[in-house]
Coordinates of C-alpha atoms in Angstrom, one line a residue:
M370 CA -5.7 -32.0 -6.3
E371 CA -4.0 -29.2 -4.3
S372 CA -4.7 -28.8 -0.8
Y373 CA -4.0 -25.6 1.3
E374 CA -5.4 -24.6 4.5
V375 CA -6.5 -21.0 3.4
V376 CA -7.3 -20.3 0.0
I377 CA -8.1 -16.7 -1.6
Y378 CA -9.4 -15.8 -4.4
G379 CA -8.6 -12.0 -5.4
A380 CA -5.5 -10.0 -5.1
T381 CA -7.4 -7.0 -4.1
P382 CA -6.0 -4.9 -0.6
G383 CA -9.0 -7.2 0.7
G384 CA -7.3 -10.5 -0.8
I385 CA -4.0 -9.6 0.2
G386 CA -4.8 -8.1 3.6
A387 CA -6.2 -11.7 4.2
A388 CA -3.1 -13.6 2.6
I389 CA -0.8 -11.8 4.7
A390 CA -2.6 -12.5 8.1
A391 CA -3.3 -16.2 7.4
A392 CA 0.2 -16.9 6.1
R393 CA 2.0 -14.9 9.6
Q394 CA -0.3 -17.4 11.2
G395 CA 1.8 -20.3 9.4
R396 CA -1.0 -21.4 7.6
K397 CA -0.4 -22.5 4.3
T398 CA -2.0 -20.3 2.0
L399 CA -2.8 -19.8 -1.5
L400 CA -3.4 -16.2 -3.1
L401 CA -5.3 -16.6 -6.6
E402 CA -5.8 -13.7 -9.0
P403 CA -7.7 -13.8 -12.4
T404 CA -6.1 -11.0 -14.0
D405 CA -1.9 -10.2 -14.4
H406 CA -2.4 -7.2 -12.3
L407 CA -2.0 -7.3 -8.2
G408 CA -3.1 -4.7 -5.5
G409 CA -6.5 -4.1 -7.2
M410 CA -7.2 -0.3 -7.0
L411 CA -4.1 0.3 -4.4
T412 CA -2.1 -0.1 -7.3
S413 CA -4.1 1.1 -10.0
G414 CA -4.2 5.0 -9.5
L415 CA -6.1 5.4 -6.3
G416 CA -3.0 6.9 -4.6
R417 CA -4.9 9.3 -2.2
T418 CA -6.1 7.0 0.2
D419 CA -9.8 7.0 1.0
I420 CA -9.5 7.4 4.8
L421 CA -9.8 10.7 7.0
S422 CA -6.5 9.9 9.0
H423 CA -4.3 7.1 10.5
D424 CA -6.5 7.1 13.6
A425 CA -8.9 4.4 11.9
S426 CA -6.2 2.3 10.6
G427 CA -4.7 -0.8 12.2
A428 CA -2.5 -3.8 11.2
V429 CA -2.0 -4.6 7.6
F430 CA -2.9 -1.1 6.3
R431 CA -1.1 0.8 8.8
E432 CA 1.7 -1.2 8.5
F433 CA 1.4 -0.4 4.5
A434 CA 1.3 3.0 4.8
A435 CA 4.3 3.1 7.3
R436 CA 6.3 1.6 4.7
V437 CA 5.0 3.9 2.1
H438 CA 6.3 6.9 4.6
A439 CA 9.9 5.1 5.1
Y440 CA 10.0 4.3 1.4
Y441 CA 9.7 8.2 0.4
S442 CA 12.2 9.0 3.3
S443 CA 15.1 6.9 2.6
T444 CA 14.5 7.4 -1.0
Y445 CA 14.3 11.5 -1.0
G446 CA 15.1 12.5 2.7
E447 CA 13.1 12.8 6.0
E448 CA 13.0 16.6 5.1
S449 CA 12.2 16.1 1.1
I450 CA 8.8 17.3 -0.5
Q451 CA 7.9 13.7 -1.4
V452 CA 7.9 13.0 2.4
K453 CA 5.5 15.8 3.0
E454 CA 3.2 15.0 0.0
C455 CA 3.1 11.4 1.0
N456 CA 0.9 12.5 4.2
Q457 CA 2.3 10.0 6.7
G458 CA 2.1 7.2 3.7
L459 CA -1.6 7.7 3.0
F460 CA -0.7 9.5 -0.5
F461 CA 1.2 7.5 -3.2
E462 CA 2.2 7.0 -6.6
P463 CA 0.6 3.5 -8.1
S464 CA 4.3 2.1 -8.7
V465 CA 5.3 2.6 -5.2
A466 CA 2.2 1.1 -4.0
K467 CA 2.8 -2.1 -5.8
R468 CA 6.7 -2.0 -4.4
I469 CA 5.5 -1.9 -1.0
L470 CA 2.7 -4.9 -1.6
I471 CA 5.2 -6.7 -3.0
E472 CA 7.9 -6.3 -0.3
M473 CA 5.2 -7.4 2.4
I474 CA 3.8 -10.7 0.5
S475 CA 7.3 -11.7 -0.2
K476 CA 8.3 -11.8 3.5
E477 CA 5.6 -14.7 3.7
N478 CA 7.1 -18.1 3.6
H479 CA 3.9 -19.7 3.9
L480 CA 2.3 -18.0 0.6
Q481 CA 2.1 -18.6 -2.7
I482 CA 0.7 -16.6 -5.3
R483 CA -0.8 -17.3 -8.8
M484 CA -1.8 -14.8 -11.1
G485 CA -3.8 -15.2 -14.1
A486 CA -6.0 -17.9 -12.2
E487 CA -9.6 -17.3 -13.2
L488 CA -12.6 -19.1 -11.3
K489 CA -14.2 -21.7 -13.2
S490 CA -16.1 -23.9 -10.8
V491 CA -16.7 -24.8 -7.3
R492 CA -17.1 -28.1 -5.1
A493 CA -19.2 -28.3 -1.9
E494 CA -19.8 -31.0 0.5
G495 CA -23.3 -30.1 1.7
S496 CA -23.5 -26.6 2.4
R497 CA -19.4 -26.2 3.0
L498 CA -17.5 -25.0 0.2
S499 CA -14.5 -27.7 -0.3
A500 CA -12.8 -26.9 -3.3
I501 CA -12.2 -24.7 -6.5
R502 CA -11.5 -25.2 -10.0
V503 CA -9.4 -22.1 -12.0
Q504 CA -8.3 -21.9 -15.2
T505 CA -4.4 -20.8 -16.1
D506 CA -2.4 -20.7 -19.1
A507 CA -1.0 -24.2 -18.0
G508 CA -4.7 -25.4 -18.1
E509 CA -7.4 -26.1 -15.6
W510 CA -6.6 -27.6 -12.2
E511 CA -8.3 -28.0 -8.6
T512 CA -7.3 -26.8 -5.4
G513 CA -9.1 -27.8 -1.9
G514 CA -9.0 -25.8 1.4
K515 CA -10.1 -25.4 4.8
V516 CA -11.5 -22.0 4.6
F517 CA -11.7 -19.9 1.3
V518 CA -11.7 -16.3 1.2
D519 CA -13.4 -14.4 -1.5
G520 CA -11.4 -11.0 -2.2
T521 CA -12.7 -10.1 -5.4
Y522 CA -14.6 -6.8 -6.1
E523 CA -17.3 -8.5 -7.9
G524 CA -18.1 -11.3 -5.0
D525 CA -17.4 -13.9 -7.6
L526 CA -16.5 -16.6 -5.8
A527 CA -19.5 -16.2 -3.1
A528 CA -21.9 -15.9 -6.2
M529 CA -20.5 -19.3 -7.9
A530 CA -20.7 -21.0 -4.6
G531 CA -24.5 -20.4 -3.9
V532 CA -24.2 -17.1 -1.3
P533 CA -26.9 -15.3 -1.6
Y534 CA -26.6 -11.4 -2.8
G535 CA -28.0 -8.1 -3.6
L536 CA -27.6 -5.4 -6.4
G537 CA -28.7 -1.9 -6.7
R538 CA -30.2 0.0 -4.1
E539 CA -32.6 0.0 -1.6
S540 CA -35.8 2.0 -0.5
R541 CA -35.8 4.5 2.2
E542 CA -37.9 2.1 4.2
E543 CA -36.2 -1.0 3.5
W544 CA -33.7 -0.1 6.3
N545 CA -35.1 3.4 7.6
E546 CA -31.9 4.9 5.7
E547 CA -32.9 8.6 5.3
Y548 CA -31.2 9.5 2.2
A549 CA -31.4 5.7 0.4
G550 CA -33.0 5.2 -3.1
R551 CA -33.9 7.9 -5.5
L552 CA -32.0 11.4 -5.1
Y553 CA -31.0 14.3 -6.4
M554 CA -28.5 16.2 -4.1
N555 CA -25.9 18.9 -4.7
F556 CA -22.5 18.0 -4.0
D557 CA -21.4 21.2 -3.1
E558 CA -21.7 22.3 0.9
S559 CA -25.3 23.1 0.5
K560 CA -26.3 19.5 0.0
E561 CA -29.3 20.7 -1.2
V562 CA -31.8 17.9 -2.4
Y563 CA -33.9 18.6 -5.3
P564 CA -37.3 17.6 -6.3
G565 CA -37.7 14.2 -7.9
S566 CA -36.0 12.5 -5.0
T567 CA -38.6 9.9 -4.0
G568 CA -36.6 7.5 -2.2
E569 CA -37.5 4.6 -4.3
G570 CA -35.3 1.7 -4.6
D571 CA -34.4 -0.1 -8.2
D572 CA -31.5 -2.0 -9.7
R573 CA -29.2 0.9 -10.7
I574 CA -25.4 0.5 -9.3
Q575 CA -23.4 3.4 -9.1
A576 CA -20.9 4.6 -11.9
Y577 CA -17.4 3.3 -12.2
N578 CA -14.2 4.8 -13.7
Y579 CA -10.4 4.5 -14.2
R580 CA -8.2 6.9 -11.9
L581 CA -5.8 8.4 -14.1
C582 CA -2.3 9.0 -13.0
L583 CA -1.7 12.5 -14.7
T584 CA 1.5 14.9 -14.8
R585 CA 2.5 18.3 -16.0
N586 CA 6.1 17.3 -15.8
R587 CA 7.7 17.5 -19.4
D588 CA 10.8 15.2 -18.3
N589 CA 8.2 12.1 -17.6
F590 CA 5.3 12.9 -20.0
I591 CA 3.3 10.8 -22.4
A592 CA 1.0 13.1 -24.8
V593 CA -2.8 11.8 -25.1
T594 CA -3.8 10.2 -28.1
K595 CA -7.1 9.5 -29.5
P596 CA -8.9 6.2 -28.7
E597 CA -9.9 3.7 -31.2
E598 CA -13.2 4.4 -30.5
Y599 CA -14.1 7.7 -30.2
D600 CA -17.5 9.4 -30.2
R601 CA -17.7 12.9 -30.3
E602 CA -21.6 13.3 -28.8
D603 CA -20.6 11.6 -25.5
Y604 CA -18.8 15.1 -24.5
T605 CA -20.9 17.6 -26.6
T606 CA -22.5 19.0 -23.0
L607 CA -19.5 19.7 -21.7
A608 CA -18.7 22.2 -24.9
T609 CA -22.1 24.0 -23.4
D610 CA -21.2 23.8 -19.7
V611 CA -17.9 25.7 -20.5
A612 CA -19.9 27.9 -22.9
E613 CA -22.2 28.9 -20.0
K614 CA -19.2 29.2 -17.3
R615 CA -20.0 26.1 -15.2
V616 CA -16.9 24.5 -16.3
K617 CA -14.0 27.0 -16.5
S618 CA -10.9 24.5 -16.8
I619 CA -9.8 21.0 -17.0
G620 CA -9.7 21.2 -13.3
D621 CA -13.2 21.3 -13.4
V622 CA -13.7 18.6 -15.3
L623 CA -11.2 16.1 -13.8
N624 CA -10.4 15.9 -9.9
M625 CA -6.9 16.4 -9.7
L626 CA -5.6 15.1 -6.7
A627 CA -1.8 15.4 -5.9
V628 CA 0.1 12.5 -5.2
P629 CA 4.2 12.8 -4.8
N630 CA 6.3 13.5 -7.7
G631 CA 4.4 15.5 -9.6
K632 CA 1.5 13.3 -10.6
T633 CA -2.4 12.9 -9.7
D634 CA -4.6 10.4 -8.8
C635 CA -7.4 12.1 -11.0
N636 CA -10.8 10.9 -10.5
N637 CA -14.2 12.0 -11.3
H638 CA -15.1 15.6 -10.5
H639 CA -17.8 15.9 -7.9
Y640 CA -19.3 18.7 -9.8
C641 CA -19.0 18.3 -13.2
M642 CA -21.7 16.6 -15.3
C643 CA -19.7 15.4 -17.7
S644 CA -16.2 13.7 -16.0
T645 CA -14.8 10.2 -15.9
D646 CA -17.3 8.2 -14.8
L647 CA -19.8 6.4 -17.2
P648 CA -23.3 6.3 -15.3
E649 CA -25.9 3.7 -16.2
E650 CA -23.6 1.8 -19.0
N651 CA -22.1 -0.6 -16.0
T652 CA -25.4 -2.3 -15.0
A653 CA -24.7 -5.4 -16.7
Y654 CA -21.1 -5.3 -15.2
A655 CA -21.7 -7.0 -11.7
D656 CA -23.4 -10.6 -13.2
G657 CA -21.8 -10.0 -16.2
D658 CA -19.3 -12.9 -17.6
R659 CA -15.8 -12.4 -18.5
R660 CA -16.8 -10.6 -22.2
T661 CA -19.4 -8.6 -20.6
R662 CA -17.1 -7.2 -18.2
E663 CA -14.0 -7.1 -20.7
E664 CA -16.2 -5.1 -23.3
F665 CA -17.7 -2.6 -20.8
G666 CA -14.0 -2.1 -19.4
K667 CA -12.7 -1.2 -23.0
R668 CA -15.8 1.3 -23.3
Q669 CA -14.9 3.0 -20.2
R670 CA -11.2 3.0 -21.0
H671 CA -11.9 4.5 -24.6
Y672 CA -14.8 7.0 -22.9
I673 CA -12.0 8.8 -20.5
Q674 CA -9.1 8.4 -23.1
G675 CA -11.9 10.5 -25.4
L676 CA -12.7 13.0 -23.0
L677 CA -9.2 13.8 -22.7
W678 CA -8.9 13.9 -26.5
F679 CA -11.9 16.4 -26.3
V680 CA -10.7 19.0 -24.0
Q681 CA -7.0 19.2 -25.2
H682 CA -8.5 19.1 -29.2
D683 CA -12.2 20.0 -29.5
E684 CA -12.2 23.2 -31.5
E685 CA -15.6 24.3 -29.8
L686 CA -13.7 24.7 -26.4
P687 CA -12.0 27.9 -26.0
E688 CA -8.2 28.2 -27.1
D689 CA -6.7 28.8 -23.5
F690 CA -9.1 26.1 -22.0
R691 CA -7.2 23.6 -24.8
Q692 CA -4.0 24.7 -24.0
D693 CA -4.4 24.2 -20.0
A694 CA -5.4 20.6 -20.8
L695 CA -2.8 19.7 -23.3
S696 CA -0.2 20.5 -20.7
W697 CA -1.4 17.3 -18.8
G698 CA -0.1 13.8 -20.1
Y699 CA 0.2 10.1 -18.8
A700 CA 2.9 9.8 -16.2
A701 CA 5.6 8.0 -18.3
D702 CA 6.9 5.8 -15.5
E703 CA 3.6 4.5 -14.6
F704 CA 1.8 1.4 -15.7
T705 CA 4.3 0.8 -18.5
D706 CA 3.0 -2.7 -19.3
Y707 CA -0.5 -1.1 -20.2
G708 CA 0.1 2.0 -22.2
Y709 CA 0.5 4.2 -19.3
F710 CA -3.1 3.7 -18.3
P711 CA -4.3 2.2 -15.3
P712 CA -5.2 -1.9 -15.5
Q713 CA -8.0 -2.0 -12.9
L714 CA -11.3 -0.9 -13.5
Y715 CA -12.3 1.2 -10.4
V716 CA -15.7 -1.1 -9.5
R717 CA -17.1 1.0 -6.6
E718 CA -20.0 -1.5 -6.0
A719 CA -21.0 -5.2 -7.6
R720 CA -22.6 -7.6 -5.7
R721 CA -23.0 -7.3 -2.2
I722 CA -23.6 -10.8 -0.2
Q723 CA -26.3 -11.5 2.4
G724 CA -24.5 -11.9 5.5
E725 CA -25.2 -12.6 9.3
Y726 CA -25.5 -8.6 9.6
T727 CA -26.3 -6.0 7.3
F728 CA -24.3 -2.9 7.5
T729 CA -26.3 0.6 6.8
E730 CA -26.4 4.2 6.6
N731 CA -27.5 3.7 10.6
D732 CA -24.5 2.0 11.3
A733 CA -22.4 5.0 10.2
R734 CA -24.1 7.7 11.8
L735 CA -24.5 8.9 15.3
A736 CA -26.4 6.7 17.3
P737 CA -29.6 7.9 18.9
G738 CA -28.8 8.7 22.4
L739 CA -25.3 8.0 22.0
E740 CA -22.1 10.5 21.1
R741 CA -20.6 7.8 18.8
A742 CA -21.7 5.5 15.9
P743 CA -23.7 2.4 17.1
V744 CA -21.8 0.0 19.4
Q745 CA -21.0 -3.5 17.6
F746 CA -20.2 -6.2 20.0
D747 CA -18.5 -8.3 16.9
S748 CA -16.5 -5.4 15.7
I749 CA -13.2 -6.3 13.9
A750 CA -12.6 -3.2 12.3
V751 CA -13.0 0.4 12.0
G752 CA -14.1 2.7 9.3
D753 CA -13.6 6.3 8.7
Y754 CA -14.7 8.2 5.6
P755 CA -18.0 9.8 4.9
I756 CA -21.0 7.9 3.2
D757 CA -21.0 8.6 -0.5
S758 CA -22.2 7.2 -4.0
H759 CA -21.4 8.0 -7.2
A760 CA -24.2 8.6 -10.1
V761 CA -26.5 6.0 -11.4
K762 CA -27.6 8.2 -14.1
K763 CA -26.7 10.7 -16.8
R764 CA -28.0 14.2 -17.1
E765 CA -31.4 14.6 -16.5
Q766 CA -33.4 18.1 -16.2
E767 CA -34.3 17.0 -12.3
G768 CA -30.5 17.6 -11.4
Q769 CA -30.8 21.4 -12.5
N770 CA -27.5 21.1 -14.1
K771 CA -26.0 20.8 -10.9
A772 CA -26.7 16.9 -9.4
L773 CA -26.7 13.4 -11.2
E774 CA -29.2 11.1 -9.7
G775 CA -27.9 9.1 -6.9
F776 CA -24.9 11.4 -6.3
L777 CA -24.3 12.1 -2.7
G778 CA -21.8 12.7 0.2
L779 CA -23.1 12.7 3.6
N780 CA -19.8 14.1 5.2
W781 CA -21.7 16.4 7.8
L782 CA -23.3 13.1 9.0
S783 CA -20.8 10.1 9.0
E784 CA -19.1 9.0 12.0
I785 CA -15.8 7.0 12.6
Y786 CA -17.5 3.6 13.4
Q787 CA -17.1 -0.2 14.3
I788 CA -17.6 -2.9 11.4
P789 CA -19.3 -5.8 12.7
Y790 CA -17.9 -9.5 11.9
G791 CA -21.1 -10.6 10.7
V792 CA -20.8 -8.6 7.3
I793 CA -17.9 -10.6 5.9
V794 CA -19.8 -14.1 7.0
P795 CA -22.0 -15.1 4.5
Q796 CA -25.6 -16.8 5.0
A797 CA -26.1 -20.5 3.0
I798 CA -22.4 -21.3 2.7
D799 CA -19.9 -22.3 5.3
G800 CA -16.1 -22.1 5.2
L801 CA -16.0 -18.9 3.3
L802 CA -15.2 -15.2 4.3
V803 CA -16.3 -12.4 2.2
P804 CA -14.5 -9.0 3.3
V805 CA -14.8 -7.0 0.1
A806 CA -18.4 -7.8 -1.5
V807 CA -19.6 -7.4 2.0
S808 CA -22.8 -7.6 3.7
A809 CA -24.6 -4.0 3.3
S810 CA -27.2 -1.8 1.7
H811 CA -26.2 0.7 -0.8
M812 CA -25.7 3.1 1.6
G813 CA -23.7 1.2 4.1
F814 CA -21.6 0.0 1.3
G815 CA -20.9 3.6 0.3
T816 CA -18.6 3.9 3.4
I817 CA -17.1 0.3 3.7
R818 CA -16.3 0.4 0.3
M819 CA -12.9 1.6 0.8
E820 CA -9.5 0.3 0.4
P821 CA -8.1 0.5 3.6
C822 CA -11.2 -0.6 5.0
W823 CA -11.3 -3.6 2.6
M824 CA -7.8 -4.4 3.7
Q825 CA -8.2 -4.5 7.3
L826 CA -11.4 -6.7 6.9
G827 CA -9.1 -9.0 4.7
F828 CA -6.7 -9.0 7.6
A829 CA -9.6 -10.2 10.1
A830 CA -10.8 -12.7 7.6
G831 CA -7.2 -14.0 7.6
I832 CA -6.8 -14.2 11.5
A833 CA -10.6 -15.7 11.5
A834 CA -9.7 -18.5 9.2
D835 CA -6.6 -19.2 11.6
L836 CA -8.8 -19.4 14.8
A837 CA -11.4 -21.7 12.4
I838 CA -8.9 -24.1 11.8
A839 CA -7.1 -24.0 15.0
R840 CA -10.4 -25.0 16.8
D841 CA -11.9 -27.0 14.2
T842 CA -15.1 -25.2 13.8
D843 CA -16.4 -23.1 11.1
V844 CA -15.6 -19.7 10.5
R845 CA -19.1 -18.3 11.7
L846 CA -19.0 -20.6 15.1
V847 CA -15.2 -18.7 15.5
P848 CA -15.7 -17.2 19.6
I849 CA -15.8 -13.4 18.8
D850 CA -14.2 -12.7 21.6
A851 CA -10.9 -14.8 20.8
L852 CA -11.3 -13.3 17.3
Q853 CA -10.9 -9.6 18.8
I854 CA -8.1 -10.2 21.2
S855 CA -6.1 -12.1 18.4
L856 CA -6.6 -9.1 16.2
L857 CA -5.9 -6.5 18.9
E858 CA -2.6 -8.3 19.6
R859 CA -1.9 -7.8 15.9
E860 CA -2.3 -4.3 16.0
Q861 CA -5.6 -4.2 14.4
R862 CA -8.1 -1.7 15.5
I863 CA -11.6 -2.3 16.3
T864 CA -13.0 0.8 17.9
C865 CA -11.6 4.3 18.0
F866 CA -11.3 7.1 20.7
E867 CA -10.3 10.2 20.2
D868 CA -8.4 10.6 23.5
V869 CA -6.6 7.5 23.4
A870 CA -3.2 7.5 21.7
W871 CA -2.1 4.8 19.7
D872 CA 0.7 3.4 22.3
H873 CA -1.3 4.2 25.2
P874 CA -0.6 1.0 27.6
A875 CA -4.7 0.6 28.0
R876 CA -5.3 0.8 24.2
K877 CA -6.1 -2.6 23.1
A878 CA -8.1 -2.8 26.9
A879 CA -10.5 0.1 25.9
E880 CA -10.9 -1.0 22.5
Y881 CA -12.2 -4.1 23.3
L882 CA -14.3 -2.9 26.1
G883 CA -15.5 -0.3 23.9
T884 CA -17.0 -2.9 21.8
K885 CA -19.1 -4.2 24.6
G886 CA -20.9 -0.9 25.2
F887 CA -19.0 0.6 28.0
F888 CA -18.2 3.8 26.2
T889 CA -21.2 6.2 25.0
G890 CA -18.9 8.6 23.4
Y891 CA -15.4 9.0 21.6
A892 CA -13.5 9.7 24.7
A893 CA -12.4 6.9 27.3
G894 CA -10.9 8.8 30.1
L895 CA -8.5 6.0 30.4
D896 CA -6.4 8.2 33.1
D897 CA -9.4 9.4 35.2
P898 CA -10.1 7.2 38.5
M899 CA -11.8 4.0 38.1
P900 CA -15.2 4.0 40.1
V901 CA -15.9 1.0 42.1
S902 CA -19.6 1.1 40.5
E903 CA -18.3 1.0 37.1
A904 CA -15.7 -1.9 38.1
S905 CA -18.2 -4.0 39.2
R906 CA -20.5 -3.7 36.0
L907 CA -17.4 -4.3 33.8
I908 CA -16.9 -7.6 36.2
A909 CA -20.6 -8.6 35.7
W910 CA -20.2 -8.4 32.1
A911 CA -17.2 -10.2 31.8
R912 CA -18.8 -12.9 33.8
S913 CA -21.3 -13.6 30.6
L914 CA -18.2 -14.7 29.1
P915 CA -18.3 -18.9 28.8
E916 CA -15.0 -18.8 29.9
C917 CA -14.9 -16.4 32.6
R918 CA -18.3 -17.3 34.3
S919 CA -15.8 -18.6 37.6
L920 CA -14.7 -14.4 37.2
P921 CA -15.3 -13.5 41.3
V922 CA -17.1 -10.2 42.3
L923 CA -15.1 -7.4 43.7
P924 CA -14.5 -7.8 47.4
A925 CA -17.5 -6.3 49.6
T926 CA -14.7 -4.2 51.1
D927 CA -11.4 -2.5 51.2
N928 CA -10.6 -3.2 54.4
L929 CA -9.1 -7.1 54.2
I930 CA -6.7 -7.9 57.2
P931 CA -3.6 -9.7 56.0
V932 CA -4.2 -13.5 57.5
G933 CA -2.5 -13.8 61.0
T934 CA -3.2 -10.2 61.6
D935 CA -5.8 -10.1 64.7
M936 CA -8.9 -8.4 63.6
G937 CA -9.9 -7.5 67.3
P938 CA -10.7 -5.7 69.1
R939 CA -13.4 -4.1 66.7
L940 CA -17.2 -3.1 67.0
P941 CA -18.2 -3.5 63.3
L942 CA -21.8 -2.2 64.0
E943 CA -20.7 1.4 65.3
E944 CA -18.8 1.8 61.6
S945 CA -20.4 3.3 58.9
G946 CA -22.8 1.0 57.1
P947 CA -21.6 -0.4 53.3
R948 CA -23.9 2.0 51.3
E949 CA -22.9 5.1 53.3
Y950 CA -19.2 4.2 52.9
W951 CA -19.3 3.5 49.2
R952 CA -21.3 7.0 48.6
E953 CA -18.1 8.6 50.7
Q954 CA -15.3 6.3 48.8
P955 CA -16.8 6.0 45.2
L956 CA -13.1 5.2 43.5
L957 CA -11.8 1.7 43.4
N958 CA -8.3 1.8 45.2
R959 CA -5.3 -0.3 44.8
A960 CA -5.6 -2.4 47.5
M961 CA -8.8 -3.6 46.8
T962 CA -7.6 -4.2 43.4
A963 CA -4.7 -6.1 44.2
N964 CA -6.7 -8.5 46.5
W965 CA -8.9 -9.1 43.3
I966 CA -6.7 -9.8 40.9
K967 CA -5.3 -12.7 43.4
V968 CA -8.5 -14.6 43.7
A969 CA -9.5 -13.9 40.0
S970 CA -6.4 -15.4 38.7
R971 CA -6.8 -18.3 41.0
A972 CA -10.5 -18.8 40.2
L973 CA -9.6 -18.6 36.4
G974 CA -6.6 -21.3 36.9
L975 CA -3.8 -18.4 36.1
S976 CA -1.0 -17.6 38.1
T977 CA -1.0 -14.3 39.6
G978 CA 2.3 -13.7 38.0
E979 CA 0.6 -13.7 34.3
I980 CA -1.4 -10.6 35.5
A981 CA -0.5 -7.0 35.8
D982 CA 1.2 -6.5 39.7
I983 CA -0.4 -3.9 41.4
E984 CA 1.0 -2.8 44.7
P985 CA -1.8 -2.5 47.3
S986 CA -2.7 1.1 48.7
R987 CA -5.8 2.3 50.1
E988 CA -4.7 5.7 49.6
S989 CA -4.6 6.0 45.8
S990 CA -7.4 5.0 43.5
V991 CA -6.4 2.8 40.0
S992 CA -7.2 4.5 36.9
R993 CA -9.9 3.0 34.4
G994 CA -7.5 2.3 32.2
T995 CA -5.3 0.2 34.8
F996 CA -8.8 -1.9 35.4
M997 CA -9.4 -2.1 32.3
S998 CA -6.1 -3.6 31.3
V999 CA -6.3 -6.1 33.9
L1000 CA -9.7 -7.3 33.0
Y1001 CA -8.5 -7.5 29.3
E1002 CA -5.6 -9.3 30.6
L1003 CA -7.4 -11.9 32.5
I1004 CA -10.0 -12.6 29.3
R1005 CA -6.8 -12.8 26.5
E1006 CA -5.1 -15.2 29.0
I1007 CA -8.5 -17.3 29.9
Q1008 CA -9.1 -17.1 25.9
Q1009 CA -5.4 -18.6 25.3
V1010 CA -5.0 -16.0 22.4
K1011 CA -1.5 -15.1 21.9

């Protein structure tokens, strides 16, 4: 039996993120992928990344985007149209994404990758996962591991290991989610909710599709062909939509999203009742065996190919409509090994594990009484995409030809949010992390289920695996503060502020403390003076950490006289009392901070030189960012996180 320290099953962006993180920590790492396709949806047509800005990205995805931008800059020139179209690396061609991911993983000497390795069985010692058996062309073989990571979209390793999981949709009442369950919502700006929206839960799963890479460039063009299995009845309602002017062109059927070099990330259209999604027919996929999944994948592929054929050739459609549609074809330089069609089915949602925390609609909305989404003390990543779901049913009368049941987008309600570690830590099974099929309700999953988010959760899983191995403990017992600091030191983002630039010297400290409830909004005010009252509260919280119990409080006075200097003559009782003094001097000054740092360092067993040196002065205050940075450095040093 082969043995590794970290074993990841599923080379999706989440799995790749975990593999890179673990390998960079020097762990002997194995990445297994059941198919011959690397990169999941990131390399299979989803080229318009589902993230609103760079603000919510860090670590491995931020690196990926930077490499994409650098590729277009070096290949076409910094002022080229391709650089502009790549949107700082967030938009890309599938082949470019694959190139970048291969570059990234190829640099990791501690990482081995094996493609075509399908999971067959697992072995556990008590509740701890200890080994898995996979099938390859060379036969079956078993590999052991200290920590396993399930990077699959379907949660296959978790399910086989015995992790409890959910499928379908919860009712409104189960998690107090306003838009959960049965819902008919117009996706347009009105967001009108139609009658029939009872909020009842069920076992329905949002629709899947393939994200096509199409082009109008005749120099890079492959014409659409009629699929082997073509059923015109699948698309006849579309002809009615065209006749009744609800659909006016192929651009109303397919959501054409531009990526560089005249190509598209072609998605299901939100306003079309007959687009590339195929609701209802994917219900058996999540729990299905290999044959069930392959048959559905084939059905979905033929359905989309048939849709393209229909809009280009069906004589019931107007001539100008068909001619416009005929101007589009497959990009000849994409997916060349797969007949120019993307290989990865877009599994938007399948199994969702039951973890130590369940992320819901409420976790991605404004927290009552705060000016931000809820604070997560164990946050390991940030998400920034509106809660949405694709349809779970085909056209019905209740939708009034405007809405498919289950299709929703809460863009006016969703906020940038923190993602707690508990969502990737499964119940029941030890030695396993699940950063893709995370613990969430259907509504909560509707925002976490984005590739950049999964990639960063995977990265967090890899770092957590390293810490668990280093401390000889289970992943569920990894100290969250050590994990967060380790992530921050590797450029992960665990919270977000609108007034803190990426290169601000106090950013990491602010993000760390931002998971502990010290900011009630998205503004940190790091350059503002630090009130002594706030500094005292921060120290009181820090003392709650086991390693920091010996941390001293602030000096009760800022008028400490150096040893050897005579204090007298002095009449203390004629001076202002402490309460009156601090009302008049509400800000923390540099002298008081410098004195505290010396004593705090000694109490924690650290040399003062390890902590930021502050010139003592009673005349100038310390900024909020400076004090937070000092406190963060103390905690980081005592946690022994490098």
